[in-house]
Short mmCIF file of N, CA, C and O in Angstrom, two decimals:
data_model
loop_
_atom_site.label_atom_id
_atom_site.label_comp_id
_atom_site.label_asym_id
_atom_site.label_seq_id
_atom_site.Cartn_x
_atom_site.Cartn_y
_atom_site.Cartn_z
N MET A 1 -10.73 -59.52 -8.84
CA MET A 1 -10.98 -58.42 -7.94
C MET A 1 -10.33 -57.17 -8.48
O MET A 1 -9.28 -57.23 -9.10
N ASN A 2 -10.93 -56.08 -8.22
CA ASN A 2 -10.42 -54.81 -8.68
C ASN A 2 -9.37 -54.28 -7.71
O ASN A 2 -9.71 -53.88 -6.60
N PRO A 3 -8.08 -54.25 -8.09
CA PRO A 3 -7.04 -53.81 -7.18
C PRO A 3 -7.13 -52.33 -6.83
O PRO A 3 -6.50 -51.89 -5.88
N ASP A 4 -7.89 -51.54 -7.56
CA ASP A 4 -8.02 -50.12 -7.27
C ASP A 4 -8.85 -49.85 -6.03
O ASP A 4 -8.87 -48.74 -5.52
N LEU A 5 -9.55 -50.86 -5.52
CA LEU A 5 -10.41 -50.64 -4.37
C LEU A 5 -9.67 -50.57 -3.05
O LEU A 5 -10.20 -50.12 -2.06
N ILE A 6 -8.43 -51.03 -3.01
CA ILE A 6 -7.66 -50.97 -1.78
C ILE A 6 -6.30 -50.37 -2.10
O ILE A 6 -5.71 -50.66 -3.12
N GLU A 7 -5.84 -49.52 -1.22
CA GLU A 7 -4.57 -48.85 -1.42
C GLU A 7 -3.43 -49.87 -1.38
O GLU A 7 -3.42 -50.77 -0.56
N GLY A 8 -2.48 -49.73 -2.27
CA GLY A 8 -1.31 -50.58 -2.23
C GLY A 8 -1.40 -51.84 -3.08
O GLY A 8 -0.56 -52.70 -2.99
N GLY A 9 -2.41 -51.98 -3.91
CA GLY A 9 -2.46 -53.13 -4.81
C GLY A 9 -3.66 -54.01 -4.65
O GLY A 9 -4.77 -53.53 -4.54
N ARG A 10 -3.42 -55.29 -4.59
CA ARG A 10 -4.50 -56.28 -4.60
C ARG A 10 -5.10 -56.50 -3.22
O ARG A 10 -4.43 -56.38 -2.21
N TRP A 11 -6.35 -56.92 -3.24
CA TRP A 11 -7.00 -57.36 -2.02
C TRP A 11 -6.33 -58.65 -1.56
O TRP A 11 -5.91 -59.47 -2.37
N PRO A 12 -6.28 -58.88 -0.26
CA PRO A 12 -5.82 -60.19 0.20
C PRO A 12 -6.86 -61.25 -0.15
O PRO A 12 -8.02 -60.93 -0.42
N LEU A 13 -6.45 -62.50 -0.14
CA LEU A 13 -7.38 -63.58 -0.47
C LEU A 13 -8.29 -63.93 0.70
O LEU A 13 -9.23 -64.71 0.53
N ASP A 14 -8.04 -63.37 1.87
CA ASP A 14 -8.89 -63.60 3.03
C ASP A 14 -9.28 -62.26 3.64
O ASP A 14 -8.46 -61.35 3.70
N TRP A 15 -10.48 -62.16 4.14
CA TRP A 15 -11.04 -60.91 4.65
C TRP A 15 -10.73 -60.64 6.11
O TRP A 15 -10.88 -59.52 6.59
N ARG A 16 -10.32 -61.64 6.85
CA ARG A 16 -10.25 -61.54 8.31
C ARG A 16 -9.26 -60.50 8.83
O ARG A 16 -9.45 -59.98 9.93
N SER A 17 -8.21 -60.18 8.10
CA SER A 17 -7.21 -59.22 8.57
C SER A 17 -7.58 -57.78 8.22
O SER A 17 -6.85 -56.86 8.58
N LEU A 18 -8.68 -57.59 7.55
CA LEU A 18 -9.08 -56.25 7.11
C LEU A 18 -9.87 -55.52 8.19
O LEU A 18 -10.48 -56.13 9.06
N TYR A 19 -9.87 -54.19 8.11
CA TYR A 19 -10.71 -53.37 8.97
C TYR A 19 -12.17 -53.57 8.57
O TYR A 19 -12.46 -53.95 7.43
N PRO A 20 -13.12 -53.29 9.48
CA PRO A 20 -14.54 -53.54 9.17
C PRO A 20 -15.04 -52.91 7.87
O PRO A 20 -15.78 -53.54 7.13
N ARG A 21 -14.64 -51.68 7.55
CA ARG A 21 -15.09 -51.06 6.30
C ARG A 21 -14.46 -51.72 5.08
O ARG A 21 -15.08 -51.88 4.05
N GLU A 22 -13.19 -52.11 5.21
CA GLU A 22 -12.53 -52.82 4.12
C GLU A 22 -13.15 -54.19 3.91
O GLU A 22 -13.25 -54.66 2.79
N ARG A 23 -13.57 -54.82 5.01
CA ARG A 23 -14.22 -56.12 4.91
C ARG A 23 -15.49 -56.04 4.05
O ARG A 23 -15.74 -56.90 3.22
N TRP A 24 -16.26 -54.99 4.28
CA TRP A 24 -17.50 -54.82 3.50
C TRP A 24 -17.15 -54.73 2.01
O TRP A 24 -17.77 -55.38 1.18
N LEU A 25 -16.17 -53.91 1.69
CA LEU A 25 -15.76 -53.75 0.30
C LEU A 25 -15.22 -55.05 -0.28
O LEU A 25 -15.49 -55.38 -1.44
N TRP A 26 -14.45 -55.79 0.52
CA TRP A 26 -13.91 -57.08 0.07
C TRP A 26 -15.04 -58.02 -0.30
O TRP A 26 -15.03 -58.64 -1.37
N TRP A 27 -16.03 -58.12 0.58
CA TRP A 27 -17.16 -59.02 0.33
C TRP A 27 -18.00 -58.55 -0.85
O TRP A 27 -18.47 -59.36 -1.65
N GLU A 28 -18.20 -57.24 -0.98
CA GLU A 28 -18.96 -56.72 -2.12
C GLU A 28 -18.25 -57.06 -3.43
O GLU A 28 -18.89 -57.43 -4.41
N GLN A 29 -16.93 -56.92 -3.45
CA GLN A 29 -16.18 -57.26 -4.66
C GLN A 29 -16.29 -58.75 -4.94
O GLN A 29 -16.47 -59.16 -6.09
N LEU A 30 -16.20 -59.57 -3.89
CA LEU A 30 -16.31 -61.02 -4.10
C LEU A 30 -17.70 -61.37 -4.62
O LEU A 30 -17.84 -62.23 -5.49
N TRP A 31 -18.73 -60.70 -4.12
CA TRP A 31 -20.10 -60.93 -4.62
C TRP A 31 -20.15 -60.69 -6.13
O TRP A 31 -20.67 -61.52 -6.89
N MET A 32 -19.62 -59.56 -6.56
CA MET A 32 -19.62 -59.25 -8.00
C MET A 32 -18.81 -60.27 -8.78
O MET A 32 -19.21 -60.70 -9.87
N ASP A 33 -17.67 -60.66 -8.23
CA ASP A 33 -16.83 -61.66 -8.90
C ASP A 33 -17.55 -63.00 -9.01
O ASP A 33 -17.49 -63.65 -10.04
N VAL A 34 -18.21 -63.42 -7.93
CA VAL A 34 -18.92 -64.70 -7.94
C VAL A 34 -20.03 -64.68 -8.99
O VAL A 34 -20.21 -65.65 -9.74
N CYS A 35 -20.77 -63.59 -9.06
CA CYS A 35 -21.83 -63.47 -10.07
C CYS A 35 -21.24 -63.62 -11.48
O CYS A 35 -21.78 -64.34 -12.32
N ALA A 36 -20.13 -62.96 -11.72
CA ALA A 36 -19.49 -63.01 -13.04
C ALA A 36 -18.90 -64.39 -13.33
O ALA A 36 -19.08 -64.93 -14.43
N LEU A 37 -18.22 -64.98 -12.34
CA LEU A 37 -17.62 -66.30 -12.55
C LEU A 37 -18.68 -67.37 -12.76
O LEU A 37 -18.50 -68.28 -13.57
N ARG A 38 -19.76 -67.27 -12.01
CA ARG A 38 -20.88 -68.22 -12.15
C ARG A 38 -21.41 -68.23 -13.57
O ARG A 38 -21.61 -69.30 -14.16
N ASP A 39 -21.61 -67.05 -14.12
CA ASP A 39 -22.13 -66.96 -15.48
C ASP A 39 -21.08 -67.36 -16.52
O ASP A 39 -21.37 -68.10 -17.45
N ARG A 40 -19.88 -66.86 -16.35
CA ARG A 40 -18.81 -67.10 -17.33
C ARG A 40 -18.44 -68.57 -17.44
O ARG A 40 -18.25 -69.09 -18.54
N TYR A 41 -18.31 -69.24 -16.29
CA TYR A 41 -17.83 -70.62 -16.30
C TYR A 41 -18.91 -71.64 -15.93
O TYR A 41 -18.61 -72.82 -15.76
N ARG A 42 -20.14 -71.17 -15.79
CA ARG A 42 -21.27 -72.03 -15.43
C ARG A 42 -20.99 -72.85 -14.17
O ARG A 42 -21.24 -74.06 -14.12
N LEU A 43 -20.46 -72.19 -13.18
CA LEU A 43 -20.14 -72.84 -11.92
C LEU A 43 -21.41 -73.16 -11.13
O LEU A 43 -22.36 -72.40 -11.16
N ALA A 44 -21.38 -74.24 -10.40
CA ALA A 44 -22.54 -74.69 -9.61
C ALA A 44 -22.54 -74.02 -8.24
O ALA A 44 -22.57 -74.68 -7.20
N VAL A 45 -22.51 -72.71 -8.23
CA VAL A 45 -22.52 -71.96 -6.97
C VAL A 45 -23.87 -72.16 -6.30
O VAL A 45 -24.92 -72.08 -6.94
N ARG A 46 -23.83 -72.41 -4.99
CA ARG A 46 -25.04 -72.66 -4.22
C ARG A 46 -25.39 -71.44 -3.38
O ARG A 46 -24.53 -70.63 -3.02
N SER A 47 -26.65 -71.35 -3.03
CA SER A 47 -27.13 -70.31 -2.14
C SER A 47 -26.36 -70.39 -0.82
O SER A 47 -26.04 -71.49 -0.36
N ARG A 48 -26.06 -69.26 -0.23
CA ARG A 48 -25.37 -69.14 1.04
C ARG A 48 -23.91 -69.60 0.97
O ARG A 48 -23.33 -70.01 1.97
N TRP A 49 -23.31 -69.50 -0.21
CA TRP A 49 -21.90 -69.84 -0.37
C TRP A 49 -21.02 -69.06 0.61
O TRP A 49 -19.97 -69.54 1.02
N TRP A 50 -21.42 -67.85 0.97
CA TRP A 50 -20.64 -66.97 1.83
C TRP A 50 -20.52 -67.51 3.26
O TRP A 50 -19.69 -67.04 4.03
N GLU A 51 -21.32 -68.51 3.62
CA GLU A 51 -21.26 -69.10 4.95
C GLU A 51 -20.30 -70.29 5.02
O GLU A 51 -20.08 -70.84 6.09
N HIS A 52 -19.72 -70.69 3.90
CA HIS A 52 -18.84 -71.84 3.82
C HIS A 52 -17.43 -71.36 3.51
O HIS A 52 -17.13 -70.98 2.37
N SER A 53 -16.55 -71.41 4.51
CA SER A 53 -15.22 -70.81 4.34
C SER A 53 -14.43 -71.42 3.19
O SER A 53 -13.73 -70.70 2.49
N ILE A 54 -14.56 -72.71 2.95
CA ILE A 54 -13.83 -73.32 1.84
C ILE A 54 -14.32 -72.79 0.50
O ILE A 54 -13.53 -72.55 -0.41
N GLN A 55 -15.62 -72.55 0.40
CA GLN A 55 -16.17 -71.99 -0.84
C GLN A 55 -15.73 -70.54 -1.00
O GLN A 55 -15.37 -70.12 -2.11
N VAL A 56 -15.73 -69.77 0.08
CA VAL A 56 -15.28 -68.38 0.01
C VAL A 56 -13.82 -68.33 -0.43
O VAL A 56 -13.46 -67.55 -1.33
N GLU A 57 -12.99 -69.16 0.16
CA GLU A 57 -11.57 -69.16 -0.20
C GLU A 57 -11.37 -69.59 -1.64
O GLU A 57 -10.55 -69.00 -2.36
N ALA A 58 -12.09 -70.62 -2.07
CA ALA A 58 -11.96 -71.08 -3.46
C ALA A 58 -12.41 -70.01 -4.44
O ALA A 58 -11.74 -69.77 -5.46
N LEU A 59 -13.51 -69.35 -4.14
CA LEU A 59 -14.02 -68.31 -5.04
C LEU A 59 -13.11 -67.09 -5.07
O LEU A 59 -12.88 -66.51 -6.13
N ALA A 60 -12.57 -66.70 -3.92
CA ALA A 60 -11.63 -65.56 -3.89
C ALA A 60 -10.37 -65.88 -4.68
O ALA A 60 -9.87 -65.04 -5.44
N ALA A 61 -9.86 -67.10 -4.52
CA ALA A 61 -8.65 -67.49 -5.26
C ALA A 61 -8.92 -67.56 -6.76
O ALA A 61 -8.11 -67.09 -7.56
N LEU A 62 -10.06 -68.13 -7.13
CA LEU A 62 -10.41 -68.21 -8.55
C LEU A 62 -10.57 -66.82 -9.15
O LEU A 62 -10.08 -66.54 -10.25
N ALA A 63 -11.24 -65.93 -8.43
CA ALA A 63 -11.44 -64.56 -8.93
C ALA A 63 -10.09 -63.87 -9.14
O ALA A 63 -9.89 -63.20 -10.16
N ALA A 64 -9.16 -64.03 -8.20
CA ALA A 64 -7.84 -63.42 -8.33
C ALA A 64 -7.07 -64.03 -9.50
O ALA A 64 -6.40 -63.32 -10.26
N TRP A 65 -7.19 -65.32 -9.68
CA TRP A 65 -6.51 -66.04 -10.75
C TRP A 65 -7.02 -65.56 -12.11
O TRP A 65 -6.25 -65.21 -13.00
N VAL A 66 -8.32 -65.52 -12.26
CA VAL A 66 -8.93 -65.08 -13.52
C VAL A 66 -8.59 -63.62 -13.79
O VAL A 66 -8.27 -63.25 -14.92
N ASP A 67 -8.63 -62.79 -12.75
CA ASP A 67 -8.36 -61.36 -12.93
C ASP A 67 -6.96 -61.12 -13.48
O ASP A 67 -6.75 -60.23 -14.32
N ARG A 68 -5.99 -61.90 -13.06
CA ARG A 68 -4.61 -61.70 -13.53
C ARG A 68 -4.49 -61.97 -15.03
O ARG A 68 -3.69 -61.34 -15.70
N TYR A 69 -5.29 -62.89 -15.53
CA TYR A 69 -5.30 -63.12 -16.98
C TYR A 69 -6.12 -62.05 -17.69
O TYR A 69 -5.71 -61.54 -18.74
N ASP A 70 -7.27 -61.71 -17.13
CA ASP A 70 -8.16 -60.74 -17.79
C ASP A 70 -7.53 -59.36 -17.90
O ASP A 70 -7.74 -58.66 -18.89
N CYS A 71 -6.76 -58.94 -16.91
CA CYS A 71 -6.17 -57.59 -16.94
C CYS A 71 -4.86 -57.56 -17.72
O CYS A 71 -4.29 -56.50 -17.94
N GLY A 72 -4.37 -58.73 -18.15
CA GLY A 72 -3.14 -58.79 -18.93
C GLY A 72 -1.88 -58.89 -18.10
O GLY A 72 -0.78 -58.92 -18.64
N GLU A 73 -2.03 -58.96 -16.77
CA GLU A 73 -0.86 -59.10 -15.91
C GLU A 73 -0.12 -60.40 -16.22
O GLU A 73 1.10 -60.45 -16.20
N TRP A 74 -0.88 -61.44 -16.47
CA TRP A 74 -0.31 -62.73 -16.85
C TRP A 74 -0.68 -63.01 -18.30
O TRP A 74 -1.82 -62.84 -18.70
N ASP A 75 0.29 -63.46 -19.05
CA ASP A 75 0.07 -63.88 -20.43
C ASP A 75 0.77 -65.22 -20.59
O ASP A 75 1.88 -65.31 -21.13
N ASP A 76 0.13 -66.24 -20.09
CA ASP A 76 0.73 -67.56 -19.99
C ASP A 76 -0.30 -68.60 -20.44
O ASP A 76 -1.10 -69.06 -19.64
N PRO A 77 -0.33 -68.93 -21.73
CA PRO A 77 -1.33 -69.88 -22.22
C PRO A 77 -1.39 -71.20 -21.45
O PRO A 77 -2.49 -71.66 -21.12
N PRO A 78 -0.25 -71.83 -21.11
CA PRO A 78 -0.36 -73.07 -20.32
C PRO A 78 -1.00 -72.83 -18.95
O PRO A 78 -1.76 -73.67 -18.46
N GLY A 79 -0.70 -71.69 -18.34
CA GLY A 79 -1.31 -71.36 -17.05
C GLY A 79 -2.81 -71.14 -17.17
O GLY A 79 -3.58 -71.55 -16.30
N LYS A 80 -3.22 -70.49 -18.24
CA LYS A 80 -4.65 -70.28 -18.47
C LYS A 80 -5.35 -71.61 -18.70
O LYS A 80 -6.45 -71.84 -18.19
N LEU A 81 -4.71 -72.51 -19.44
CA LEU A 81 -5.29 -73.85 -19.63
C LEU A 81 -5.39 -74.59 -18.30
O LEU A 81 -6.39 -75.27 -18.04
N ALA A 82 -4.38 -74.44 -17.44
CA ALA A 82 -4.44 -75.06 -16.12
C ALA A 82 -5.63 -74.53 -15.33
O ALA A 82 -6.34 -75.30 -14.67
N LEU A 83 -5.86 -73.23 -15.42
CA LEU A 83 -7.03 -72.64 -14.76
C LEU A 83 -8.31 -73.29 -15.28
O LEU A 83 -9.18 -73.69 -14.50
N LEU A 84 -8.43 -73.40 -16.57
CA LEU A 84 -9.64 -73.97 -17.17
C LEU A 84 -9.84 -75.43 -16.77
O LEU A 84 -10.95 -75.87 -16.52
N PHE A 85 -8.73 -76.17 -16.69
CA PHE A 85 -8.82 -77.57 -16.27
C PHE A 85 -9.20 -77.69 -14.79
O PHE A 85 -9.83 -78.67 -14.39
N GLU A 86 -8.82 -76.72 -13.98
CA GLU A 86 -9.15 -76.74 -12.55
C GLU A 86 -10.61 -76.40 -12.28
O GLU A 86 -11.10 -76.65 -11.18
N LEU A 87 -11.30 -75.83 -13.24
CA LEU A 87 -12.69 -75.43 -13.01
C LEU A 87 -13.57 -76.59 -12.55
O LEU A 87 -14.44 -76.41 -11.71
N GLU A 88 -13.34 -77.77 -13.08
CA GLU A 88 -14.16 -78.93 -12.68
C GLU A 88 -13.95 -79.24 -11.19
O GLU A 88 -14.90 -79.52 -10.47
N ARG A 89 -12.70 -79.18 -10.74
CA ARG A 89 -12.44 -79.45 -9.33
C ARG A 89 -13.00 -78.34 -8.44
O ARG A 89 -13.55 -78.61 -7.37
N ILE A 90 -12.87 -77.10 -8.87
CA ILE A 90 -13.42 -75.97 -8.13
C ILE A 90 -14.94 -76.10 -8.07
O ILE A 90 -15.55 -75.89 -7.03
N ASP A 91 -15.53 -76.46 -9.18
CA ASP A 91 -16.98 -76.65 -9.24
C ASP A 91 -17.43 -77.67 -8.20
O ASP A 91 -18.47 -77.51 -7.57
N GLY A 92 -16.64 -78.71 -8.00
CA GLY A 92 -16.96 -79.71 -7.00
C GLY A 92 -16.99 -79.15 -5.59
O GLY A 92 -17.81 -79.55 -4.76
N LEU A 93 -16.10 -78.20 -5.29
CA LEU A 93 -16.08 -77.55 -3.98
C LEU A 93 -17.33 -76.71 -3.73
O LEU A 93 -17.70 -76.47 -2.59
N LEU A 94 -17.96 -76.27 -4.80
CA LEU A 94 -19.08 -75.32 -4.69
C LEU A 94 -20.44 -76.01 -4.63
O LEU A 94 -21.45 -75.34 -4.50
N ARG A 95 -20.49 -77.30 -4.72
CA ARG A 95 -21.76 -78.02 -4.78
C ARG A 95 -22.41 -78.26 -3.43
O ARG A 95 -23.51 -78.77 -3.36
N ASP A 96 -21.73 -77.91 -2.33
CA ASP A 96 -22.29 -78.12 -1.00
C ASP A 96 -23.36 -77.06 -0.74
O ASP A 96 -23.08 -75.87 -0.71
N GLY A 97 -24.58 -77.49 -0.58
CA GLY A 97 -25.70 -76.60 -0.35
C GLY A 97 -26.93 -77.12 -1.06
O GLY A 97 -26.85 -77.99 -1.92
N GLU A 98 -28.08 -76.60 -0.69
CA GLU A 98 -29.34 -77.11 -1.23
C GLU A 98 -29.79 -76.42 -2.51
O GLU A 98 -30.08 -77.06 -3.49
N ASP A 99 -29.88 -75.11 -2.45
CA ASP A 99 -30.46 -74.36 -3.57
C ASP A 99 -29.39 -73.69 -4.42
O ASP A 99 -28.36 -73.25 -3.90
N PRO A 100 -29.64 -73.55 -5.71
CA PRO A 100 -28.71 -72.80 -6.55
C PRO A 100 -28.68 -71.32 -6.13
O PRO A 100 -29.67 -70.79 -5.62
N PHE A 101 -27.55 -70.71 -6.32
CA PHE A 101 -27.38 -69.29 -6.01
C PHE A 101 -28.14 -68.45 -7.02
O PHE A 101 -27.99 -68.61 -8.22
N HIS A 102 -28.97 -67.54 -6.49
CA HIS A 102 -29.69 -66.56 -7.30
C HIS A 102 -29.41 -65.18 -6.70
O HIS A 102 -29.90 -64.88 -5.61
N PRO A 103 -28.62 -64.36 -7.38
CA PRO A 103 -28.22 -63.08 -6.80
C PRO A 103 -29.37 -62.22 -6.29
O PRO A 103 -29.27 -61.66 -5.19
N ARG A 104 -30.43 -62.09 -7.02
CA ARG A 104 -31.54 -61.24 -6.56
C ARG A 104 -32.18 -61.79 -5.29
O ARG A 104 -32.45 -61.06 -4.35
N ARG A 105 -32.42 -63.07 -5.27
CA ARG A 105 -33.07 -63.69 -4.12
C ARG A 105 -32.15 -63.72 -2.90
O ARG A 105 -32.59 -63.54 -1.77
N ASP A 106 -30.86 -63.95 -3.11
CA ASP A 106 -29.93 -64.18 -2.02
C ASP A 106 -29.27 -62.91 -1.47
O ASP A 106 -28.58 -62.96 -0.46
N ARG A 107 -29.49 -61.79 -2.11
CA ARG A 107 -28.79 -60.56 -1.73
C ARG A 107 -29.07 -60.14 -0.28
O ARG A 107 -28.15 -59.78 0.45
N GLU A 108 -30.30 -60.19 0.15
CA GLU A 108 -30.66 -59.76 1.50
C GLU A 108 -29.96 -60.63 2.55
O GLU A 108 -29.43 -60.12 3.54
N ALA A 109 -29.94 -61.94 2.35
CA ALA A 109 -29.27 -62.85 3.29
C ALA A 109 -27.77 -62.59 3.30
O ALA A 109 -27.12 -62.65 4.36
N PHE A 110 -27.21 -62.29 2.15
CA PHE A 110 -25.78 -61.97 2.06
C PHE A 110 -25.46 -60.72 2.87
O PHE A 110 -24.51 -60.71 3.66
N LEU A 111 -26.24 -59.66 2.71
CA LEU A 111 -26.01 -58.42 3.44
C LEU A 111 -26.17 -58.61 4.94
O LEU A 111 -25.40 -58.06 5.74
N ALA A 112 -27.14 -59.42 5.35
CA ALA A 112 -27.32 -59.72 6.77
C ALA A 112 -26.10 -60.46 7.32
O ALA A 112 -25.66 -60.21 8.45
N HIS A 113 -25.53 -61.33 6.52
CA HIS A 113 -24.32 -62.06 6.93
C HIS A 113 -23.16 -61.11 7.13
O HIS A 113 -22.40 -61.23 8.11
N LEU A 114 -22.99 -60.15 6.24
CA LEU A 114 -21.90 -59.18 6.38
C LEU A 114 -22.01 -58.41 7.69
O LEU A 114 -21.01 -58.22 8.39
N THR A 115 -23.21 -58.01 8.03
CA THR A 115 -23.43 -57.30 9.28
C THR A 115 -23.13 -58.22 10.46
O THR A 115 -22.47 -57.81 11.43
N ALA A 116 -23.55 -59.46 10.38
CA ALA A 116 -23.36 -60.42 11.47
C ALA A 116 -21.89 -60.72 11.73
O ALA A 116 -21.51 -60.99 12.87
N ILE A 117 -21.04 -60.67 10.71
CA ILE A 117 -19.62 -60.97 10.91
C ILE A 117 -18.79 -59.71 11.16
O ILE A 117 -17.56 -59.77 11.17
N GLY A 118 -19.46 -58.59 11.36
CA GLY A 118 -18.76 -57.38 11.76
C GLY A 118 -18.27 -56.48 10.66
O GLY A 118 -17.43 -55.61 10.90
N CYS A 119 -18.77 -56.67 9.46
CA CYS A 119 -18.42 -55.75 8.37
C CYS A 119 -19.16 -54.44 8.58
O CYS A 119 -20.28 -54.43 9.08
N GLU A 120 -18.54 -53.37 8.19
CA GLU A 120 -19.14 -52.06 8.36
C GLU A 120 -19.36 -51.42 6.99
O GLU A 120 -18.41 -51.21 6.24
N HIS A 121 -20.61 -51.13 6.69
CA HIS A 121 -20.95 -50.54 5.40
C HIS A 121 -20.52 -49.09 5.38
O HIS A 121 -20.78 -48.33 6.30
N ARG A 122 -19.83 -48.72 4.32
CA ARG A 122 -19.40 -47.34 4.15
C ARG A 122 -20.57 -46.55 3.57
O ARG A 122 -21.11 -46.91 2.54
N ALA A 123 -20.97 -45.51 4.25
CA ALA A 123 -22.08 -44.68 3.80
C ALA A 123 -21.73 -43.99 2.50
O ALA A 123 -20.57 -43.65 2.26
N ALA A 124 -22.74 -43.79 1.66
CA ALA A 124 -22.55 -43.03 0.43
C ALA A 124 -22.17 -41.60 0.81
O ALA A 124 -22.58 -41.09 1.84
N PRO A 125 -21.38 -40.90 -0.05
CA PRO A 125 -20.93 -39.55 0.29
C PRO A 125 -22.07 -38.60 0.67
O PRO A 125 -21.92 -37.82 1.60
N HIS A 126 -23.21 -38.70 0.01
CA HIS A 126 -24.31 -37.80 0.35
C HIS A 126 -24.92 -38.14 1.70
O HIS A 126 -25.48 -37.31 2.36
N ASP A 127 -24.78 -39.39 2.18
CA ASP A 127 -25.32 -39.80 3.47
C ASP A 127 -24.46 -39.27 4.62
O ASP A 127 -24.97 -39.00 5.69
N GLU A 128 -23.13 -39.16 4.41
CA GLU A 128 -22.24 -38.73 5.47
C GLU A 128 -22.52 -37.28 5.89
O GLU A 128 -22.29 -36.93 7.03
N ASN A 129 -23.01 -36.47 4.99
CA ASN A 129 -23.26 -35.06 5.29
C ASN A 129 -24.70 -34.77 5.66
O ASN A 129 -25.06 -33.63 5.90
N ALA A 130 -25.51 -35.80 5.70
CA ALA A 130 -26.94 -35.60 6.02
C ALA A 130 -27.10 -35.28 7.49
O ALA A 130 -26.38 -35.77 8.34
N GLY A 131 -28.12 -34.44 7.80
CA GLY A 131 -28.48 -34.20 9.18
C GLY A 131 -27.86 -33.00 9.68
O GLY A 131 -27.67 -32.47 10.59
#
């Protein structure tokens, strides 16, 4: 996750304590992270993963874990190997669901879910001044 998106450092690993606009940003960042992690580690992410709290928590934790190595905050080869060894177990958590995750196909359902759980989309700067 990109720590620059929230003031004061890193995003929390859970979205529930955030304000509605922050929630939207949290989920959007997780969406991008899931797409990247899926491709990078060939994870068996399933469609509608965002509706399964255990999958959301596992993906948020994995994204934060990977980010700490990618940004250079952590430089711990044994820790990185532990992360890589955990991928098989994490992959097992993600197999619940029928269809494989396809970002283009699943995007509309994902956005509908964000609205349903009370996330508030932040308008683009040009939209705020319209009218």
